[in-house]
Short mmCIF file of C-alpha atoms and ligand atoms in Angstrom, two decimals:
data_model
loop_
_atom_site.label_atom_id
_atom_site.label_comp_id
_atom_site.label_asym_id
_atom_site.label_seq_id
_atom_site.Cartn_x
_atom_site.Cartn_y
_atom_site.Cartn_z
CA MET A 1 99.73 200.53 17.00
CA ARG A 2 101.70 198.70 18.79
CA LYS A 3 99.64 195.75 18.40
CA VAL A 4 100.50 195.55 14.56
CA PHE A 5 103.60 195.46 15.64
CA GLN A 6 103.64 192.87 16.74
CA GLN A 7 102.24 191.11 14.27
CA ARG A 8 104.33 192.15 11.98
CA SER A 9 107.12 190.86 13.45
CA VAL A 10 105.24 187.31 13.79
CA THR A 11 104.43 187.10 10.88
CA ARG A 12 108.15 189.15 9.21
CA ALA A 13 109.80 185.71 11.66
CA LEU A 14 107.55 182.86 10.59
CA THR A 15 108.81 183.98 6.81
CA CYS A 16 112.25 183.09 8.00
CA ILE A 17 111.65 180.38 9.43
CA ALA A 18 109.26 179.71 6.15
CA LEU A 19 112.36 180.87 3.89
CA LEU A 20 115.13 178.60 6.04
CA ARG A 21 112.91 175.36 6.02
CA VAL A 22 113.32 175.81 2.38
CA SER A 23 116.17 176.74 1.35
CA GLY A 24 118.26 173.86 2.87
CA CYS A 25 117.72 173.28 6.36
CA ARG A 26 115.03 170.87 5.56
CA GLY A 27 114.42 167.17 4.67
CA LYS A 28 116.72 164.88 3.08
CA GLN A 29 119.29 168.35 1.93
CA ASN A 30 119.92 169.42 4.97
CA VAL A 31 123.31 170.61 6.86
CA LEU A 32 121.24 169.89 10.58
CA ASP A 33 120.23 166.37 9.27
CA VAL A 34 123.48 165.00 10.68
CA ALA A 35 124.20 161.31 8.46
CA GLY A 36 127.77 160.61 9.41
CA PRO A 37 130.92 161.74 11.37
CA GLN A 38 131.55 165.13 9.11
CA ALA A 39 128.77 166.47 9.06
CA GLU A 40 128.64 165.82 13.57
CA GLY A 41 131.61 167.90 13.42
CA VAL A 42 130.11 170.34 10.73
CA ALA A 43 126.45 170.82 13.05
CA HIS A 44 128.69 171.09 16.06
CA LEU A 45 131.13 174.56 14.81
CA TRP A 46 127.41 175.45 13.88
CA THR A 47 125.70 175.53 17.02
CA GLY A 48 128.49 176.70 18.48
CA PHE A 49 128.30 180.12 16.19
CA LEU A 50 124.53 180.33 16.70
CA ILE A 51 124.93 180.38 20.12
CA VAL A 52 128.10 182.81 20.87
CA MET A 53 127.02 184.58 17.18
CA SER A 54 123.55 185.22 18.82
CA ILE A 55 124.90 186.28 23.19
CA ILE A 56 127.23 188.68 21.07
CA TRP A 57 124.50 189.92 19.06
CA VAL A 58 121.94 190.63 21.40
CA LEU A 59 124.81 192.57 23.96
CA VAL A 60 125.55 194.26 21.48
CA ALA A 61 121.96 195.40 20.28
CA ILE A 62 121.54 196.42 23.92
CA ALA A 63 123.82 198.83 24.90
CA THR A 64 122.88 200.23 21.35
CA ALA A 65 119.76 200.53 22.62
CA ARG A 66 121.38 201.88 25.63
CA ALA A 67 122.81 204.53 23.58
CA ALA A 68 120.55 205.62 21.92
CA PHE A 69 118.20 205.96 24.99
CA LYS A 70 120.20 207.70 27.08
CA CYS A 71 121.25 209.98 23.58
CA THR A 72 116.96 211.16 23.58
CA THR A 73 116.85 211.96 27.36
CA GLN A 74 120.54 213.64 27.19
CA LYS A 75 120.36 217.80 27.20
CA LEU A 76 121.46 218.19 23.88
CA ILE A 77 123.63 221.37 24.52
CA GLU A 78 125.24 220.03 27.82
CA PRO A 79 128.44 221.44 29.14
CA PRO A 80 131.72 218.85 28.04
CA LEU A 81 132.28 216.78 31.17
CA PRO A 82 135.12 217.76 32.55
CA HIS A 83 138.35 215.84 32.18
CA ASN A 84 138.31 212.77 34.46
CA PRO A 85 141.41 210.02 34.64
CA SER A 86 140.04 207.26 36.47
CA GLN A 87 137.07 207.18 34.48
CA ASN A 88 139.25 207.20 31.40
CA LYS A 89 141.12 204.88 32.85
CA PHE A 90 138.19 202.24 33.16
CA LEU A 91 137.00 203.02 29.80
CA THR A 92 140.64 202.18 28.14
CA TRP A 93 140.51 198.50 30.66
CA VAL A 94 136.44 197.89 29.21
CA VAL A 95 137.80 198.36 25.36
CA GLY A 96 140.73 196.47 26.12
CA SER A 97 139.14 193.22 27.40
CA LEU A 98 136.76 193.67 25.18
CA VAL A 99 139.44 193.33 22.21
CA GLY A 100 140.20 190.75 24.38
CA VAL A 101 137.45 188.29 24.33
CA THR A 102 137.39 188.93 20.67
CA THR A 103 140.62 187.52 19.66
CA ILE A 104 140.03 184.46 22.87
CA ILE A 105 136.29 184.32 20.64
CA LEU A 106 137.67 184.11 16.70
CA PHE A 107 140.79 181.57 18.03
CA ALA A 108 138.75 178.68 19.48
CA PHE A 109 136.33 179.15 16.15
CA LEU A 110 139.92 178.79 13.70
CA PHE A 111 140.84 176.11 16.18
CA GLY A 112 137.46 173.51 15.90
CA GLU A 113 137.16 174.65 12.24
CA PHE A 114 140.67 173.15 12.01
CA PHE A 115 140.08 170.26 13.48
CA VAL A 116 137.22 169.21 11.58
CA ALA A 117 138.41 169.22 8.91
CA ARG A 118 141.42 167.11 9.76
CA SER A 119 138.85 164.63 11.40
CA ALA A 120 137.57 164.05 8.08
CA SER A 121 140.70 164.82 6.02
CA ALA A 122 142.41 161.92 8.58
CA MET A 123 140.17 159.74 6.70
CA SER A 124 141.98 159.24 3.61
CA GLN A 125 144.71 156.46 5.12
CA ASP A 126 141.21 154.14 5.26
CA VAL A 127 142.74 151.66 2.93
CA ASN A 128 139.08 149.68 3.14
CA ALA A 129 137.97 153.33 1.48
CA LEU A 130 135.12 152.35 -0.91
CA ASN A 131 136.43 154.63 -4.07
CA ILE A 132 134.26 156.63 -6.62
CA LYS A 133 134.72 158.64 -9.61
CA ILE A 134 132.57 162.02 -9.69
CA ILE A 135 132.45 164.10 -12.76
CA GLY A 136 130.64 167.66 -13.38
CA HIS A 137 128.92 167.83 -16.11
CA GLN A 138 126.48 170.81 -17.51
CA TRP A 139 124.67 169.34 -15.74
CA TRP A 140 124.27 166.04 -14.33
CA TRP A 141 126.68 164.51 -12.19
CA GLU A 142 128.89 160.98 -14.31
CA VAL A 143 129.29 158.33 -11.64
CA GLN A 144 132.02 156.05 -11.50
CA TYR A 145 132.88 153.22 -9.13
CA MET A 146 136.65 152.56 -9.04
CA ASP A 147 138.45 149.02 -9.15
CA ALA A 148 141.12 147.43 -10.65
CA VAL A 149 139.65 144.85 -12.99
CA ALA A 150 139.02 147.13 -15.38
CA SER A 151 135.55 145.16 -16.55
CA ASN A 152 134.02 145.81 -12.89
CA ILE A 153 134.13 149.71 -13.20
CA VAL A 154 130.65 150.72 -13.02
CA MET A 155 129.40 153.72 -14.69
CA THR A 156 126.20 155.52 -13.91
CA ALA A 157 124.44 158.80 -13.50
CA ASN A 158 123.53 160.85 -11.05
CA GLU A 159 122.08 157.85 -8.73
CA ILE A 160 124.66 157.50 -6.38
CA HIS A 161 124.75 154.35 -3.59
CA ILE A 162 126.82 154.23 -0.63
CA PRO A 163 127.74 151.18 2.22
CA THR A 164 126.90 152.61 6.18
CA ASP A 165 129.93 152.39 8.27
CA ARG A 166 132.79 152.87 5.16
CA THR A 167 135.59 154.93 4.07
CA ILE A 168 134.39 156.79 1.08
CA GLN A 169 136.98 158.95 -0.87
CA LEU A 170 135.62 160.59 -4.14
CA GLN A 171 137.85 161.66 -7.26
CA LEU A 172 136.48 165.09 -8.30
CA ASP A 173 137.05 166.25 -11.07
CA SER A 174 135.27 168.09 -14.01
CA ALA A 175 134.78 167.74 -17.74
CA ASP A 176 133.47 171.49 -18.76
CA VAL A 177 133.35 174.66 -15.97
CA ILE A 178 133.86 174.66 -12.55
CA HIS A 179 130.41 172.73 -10.67
CA SER A 180 130.56 172.11 -6.37
CA PHE A 181 129.86 169.03 -5.05
CA TRP A 182 127.45 169.60 -1.82
CA ALA A 183 126.14 166.86 0.20
CA PRO A 184 125.00 168.92 3.24
CA ASN A 185 123.96 165.21 5.18
CA PHE A 186 127.58 163.88 5.22
CA GLU A 187 129.89 167.32 3.93
CA GLY A 188 130.84 170.23 3.34
CA LYS A 189 131.53 171.60 -0.65
CA LYS A 190 134.12 170.68 -2.19
CA ASP A 191 134.48 172.32 -5.87
CA LEU A 192 135.17 170.11 -9.20
CA VAL A 193 137.39 172.39 -11.16
CA PRO A 194 138.18 171.16 -14.65
CA GLY A 195 141.44 169.78 -15.23
CA HIS A 196 142.54 169.57 -11.23
CA PRO A 197 141.07 166.35 -9.82
CA THR A 198 141.19 166.64 -6.13
CA LEU A 199 140.17 164.20 -3.03
CA MET A 200 137.15 164.00 -0.01
CA TRP A 201 136.27 161.45 2.58
CA PHE A 202 133.22 160.80 4.62
CA LYS A 203 131.32 158.16 6.37
CA ALA A 204 127.46 157.54 5.95
CA SER A 205 126.30 156.46 9.69
CA ARG A 206 122.45 155.24 8.32
CA PRO A 207 120.42 153.99 5.68
CA GLY A 208 118.30 156.20 4.21
CA SER A 209 117.79 158.30 1.15
CA PHE A 210 119.41 161.97 0.79
CA ARG A 211 119.74 164.83 -1.98
CA GLY A 212 122.65 166.65 -2.67
CA GLN A 213 123.11 169.16 -4.79
CA CYS A 214 125.65 171.93 -7.23
CA ALA A 215 127.03 174.93 -5.88
CA GLU A 216 128.60 176.82 -7.42
CA PHE A 217 126.94 178.97 -10.45
CA CYS A 218 127.53 176.48 -13.92
CA GLY A 219 124.97 178.18 -16.13
CA MET A 220 121.57 178.35 -16.96
CA GLN A 221 119.99 174.65 -15.05
CA HIS A 222 122.64 175.23 -11.99
CA ALA A 223 119.78 174.77 -10.02
CA HIS A 224 118.60 171.70 -11.60
CA MET A 225 122.49 170.22 -10.81
CA ARG A 226 121.02 168.04 -8.54
CA PHE A 227 121.96 164.54 -7.22
CA VAL A 228 120.84 162.15 -5.30
CA ILE A 229 123.04 159.57 -2.06
CA LEU A 230 120.97 155.95 -1.71
CA THR A 231 122.53 154.60 2.12
CA GLU A 232 122.64 150.71 2.38
CA GLU A 233 123.37 148.41 5.10
CA PRO A 234 126.76 146.77 3.36
CA SER A 235 125.18 143.51 1.69
CA LYS A 236 122.24 145.59 0.23
CA PHE A 237 124.86 148.25 -1.24
CA GLU A 238 126.99 145.15 -2.50
CA GLN A 239 124.69 144.07 -3.78
CA TRP A 240 123.31 146.48 -6.23
CA LEU A 241 127.03 147.29 -7.31
CA ALA A 242 126.84 142.88 -8.49
CA ASP A 243 123.65 144.43 -10.51
CA GLN A 244 125.31 147.12 -11.46
CA ARG A 245 128.35 145.75 -13.44
CA LYS A 246 125.61 143.15 -15.15
CA SER A 247 125.48 144.01 -18.86
CA ALA A 248 122.31 145.51 -20.26
CA PRO A 249 119.30 142.37 -20.67
CA ASP A 250 118.35 141.39 -24.10
CA PRO A 251 114.93 142.81 -25.24
CA LYS A 252 112.72 140.20 -25.14
CA THR A 253 109.15 140.95 -27.00
CA ASP A 254 109.17 142.32 -29.94
CA GLU A 255 107.83 145.77 -28.84
CA GLN A 256 111.17 145.43 -27.02
CA LYS A 257 113.53 144.55 -29.95
CA ARG A 258 112.13 147.70 -31.79
CA GLY A 259 112.49 150.22 -28.94
CA GLN A 260 116.18 149.23 -29.11
CA HIS A 261 115.69 149.70 -32.64
CA VAL A 262 114.99 153.39 -32.34
CA PHE A 263 117.30 153.92 -29.99
CA MET A 264 120.10 152.26 -32.05
CA THR A 265 119.05 153.70 -35.02
CA THR A 266 118.08 157.69 -33.85
CA THR A 267 120.24 160.42 -32.37
CA CYS A 268 120.16 158.55 -28.87
CA ILE A 269 122.93 156.25 -29.97
CA MET A 270 125.37 158.99 -30.54
CA CYS A 271 125.66 160.59 -26.60
CA HIS A 272 124.75 157.36 -24.22
CA SER A 273 126.07 154.08 -23.70
CA ILE A 274 124.33 151.01 -22.64
CA GLN A 275 126.37 148.44 -21.79
CA GLY A 276 126.33 144.69 -23.74
CA THR A 277 124.35 146.62 -27.27
CA ASP A 278 126.43 148.65 -29.42
CA ALA A 279 124.93 152.01 -27.49
CA GLY A 280 128.37 153.71 -25.96
CA GLY A 281 128.00 157.14 -26.73
CA LEU A 282 130.25 159.34 -23.44
CA VAL A 283 128.70 163.02 -23.77
CA GLY A 284 125.49 161.51 -22.35
CA PRO A 285 124.54 159.53 -18.67
CA ASN A 286 125.68 155.51 -19.21
CA LEU A 287 121.68 154.35 -19.66
CA THR A 288 122.72 150.83 -18.81
CA HIS A 289 120.81 150.61 -15.54
CA VAL A 290 119.09 154.13 -16.16
CA ALA A 291 115.08 151.82 -14.64
CA SER A 292 117.41 151.34 -11.52
CA ARG A 293 116.94 155.10 -10.92
CA THR A 294 114.09 156.88 -8.99
CA MET A 295 115.11 160.79 -10.99
CA ILE A 296 115.55 161.75 -14.14
CA ALA A 297 117.65 164.56 -16.03
CA ALA A 298 119.97 164.74 -12.98
CA GLY A 299 116.88 165.11 -10.34
CA SER A 300 114.31 167.58 -11.73
CA ARG A 301 111.76 164.27 -12.33
CA PRO A 302 111.03 161.91 -11.31
CA ASN A 303 111.92 158.31 -12.69
CA THR A 304 108.02 157.07 -14.28
CA VAL A 305 107.35 155.86 -18.34
CA GLY A 306 105.73 159.38 -18.33
CA HIS A 307 108.25 161.98 -17.21
CA LEU A 308 110.40 160.23 -19.28
CA ALA A 309 108.59 160.22 -22.54
CA GLY A 310 108.56 163.95 -21.46
CA TRP A 311 112.30 164.73 -21.31
CA ILE A 312 112.63 162.00 -25.05
CA MET A 313 110.43 164.17 -26.42
CA ASP A 314 111.63 167.52 -25.22
CA PRO A 315 113.87 167.80 -22.70
CA GLN A 316 114.55 170.76 -24.11
CA LYS A 317 111.87 172.67 -22.36
CA ILE A 318 111.77 170.63 -18.50
CA LYS A 319 115.72 172.15 -18.92
CA PRO A 320 116.52 175.02 -21.19
CA GLY A 321 120.37 175.12 -22.71
CA VAL A 322 120.35 171.06 -21.98
CA LEU A 323 123.07 169.34 -24.76
CA MET A 324 119.98 166.53 -25.17
CA PRO A 325 118.02 167.77 -28.32
CA GLN A 326 114.66 167.24 -29.12
CA HIS A 327 113.13 164.09 -30.63
CA THR A 328 109.99 163.60 -33.45
CA LEU A 329 109.94 159.97 -33.33
CA THR A 330 106.26 158.78 -34.62
CA PRO A 331 103.84 157.29 -31.78
CA GLN A 332 104.74 153.65 -31.98
CA ASP A 333 108.02 154.40 -31.89
CA LEU A 334 108.33 156.46 -28.88
CA ARG A 335 106.19 153.91 -27.36
CA ALA A 336 108.30 151.29 -27.95
CA LEU A 337 111.44 153.42 -26.76
CA LEU A 338 110.17 153.07 -23.27
CA GLU A 339 108.73 149.58 -23.48
CA TYR A 340 112.54 148.65 -24.19
CA LEU A 341 114.37 151.89 -21.93
CA GLU A 342 111.35 150.19 -18.36
CA THR A 343 113.81 147.11 -18.83
CA LEU A 344 116.87 148.23 -18.87
CA LYS A 345 116.81 147.88 -14.75
CU1 CUA B 401 127.09 172.29 -11.40
CU2 CUA B 401 126.37 174.58 -10.41
#
């Protein structure tokens, strides 16, 4: 009997660990895999909470078990204890001290949280911050690299390249409903409320690829509203930004030309932009450099020709409810369109 109980406890503990691993304490989207100073503050706070709360939980569990054990071993019908002033005084002292300790712990955490939050907002003074505008849509992320010169503004989607060791200032807004920007390796969550732009700051301390997620329920495909943050050495980032400023290359082969013609004469052009062409739609993601991205459909599928074909022909199957309509293209037109899209590096 005891063995069965032990086995069950082990199974439950392993299940809990497995659930934690898949839920957010894993790999590229991980609060504890710190990739910047803000996340470090949050992780320290988390560790402090865990240690203190665990100690308190163990003490309360011991006290409860002891009381329960005492209850079962004592005779139920016992004469009431005679009034004992010294014991009453002792109990009052114990309860009073525990209330005092609880208050001290709560205030310690309150101050800890205050200083962690303050260190993040202190970055707002950095005049060299990289200014990126993020607009939440159902269900994708519009990303704009702001610049004083309008023609230098870069528009992309779902993939945020940032340099290491530089303050990143995000201007957050929403085009429809409330979303929440959450890149756990860097900073806490921040809501995107339509019509109420807000700011957040963070820094990346090392190069890498990290994932983020919309953290506020925003409709049917909320779970598939993800993004990627690629942190790069400053020189590599500047190169990427310069490449993104360029217009899309003109199609060279007949197949690519046919693909561009398909794009410009079907519903694609109604919603998407390709810089340097007539396509200027603002409803869906900007596709000027779509082939340079690692994922499509807001982090739902890897950016391969096969997945792109599936997405174009039947996006409703991959993300039911998405604004992008189904397409009825001939196999030849689809092949040409894919060929053209693959040139948009
Ligand atoms: Cu956007 Cu949930």
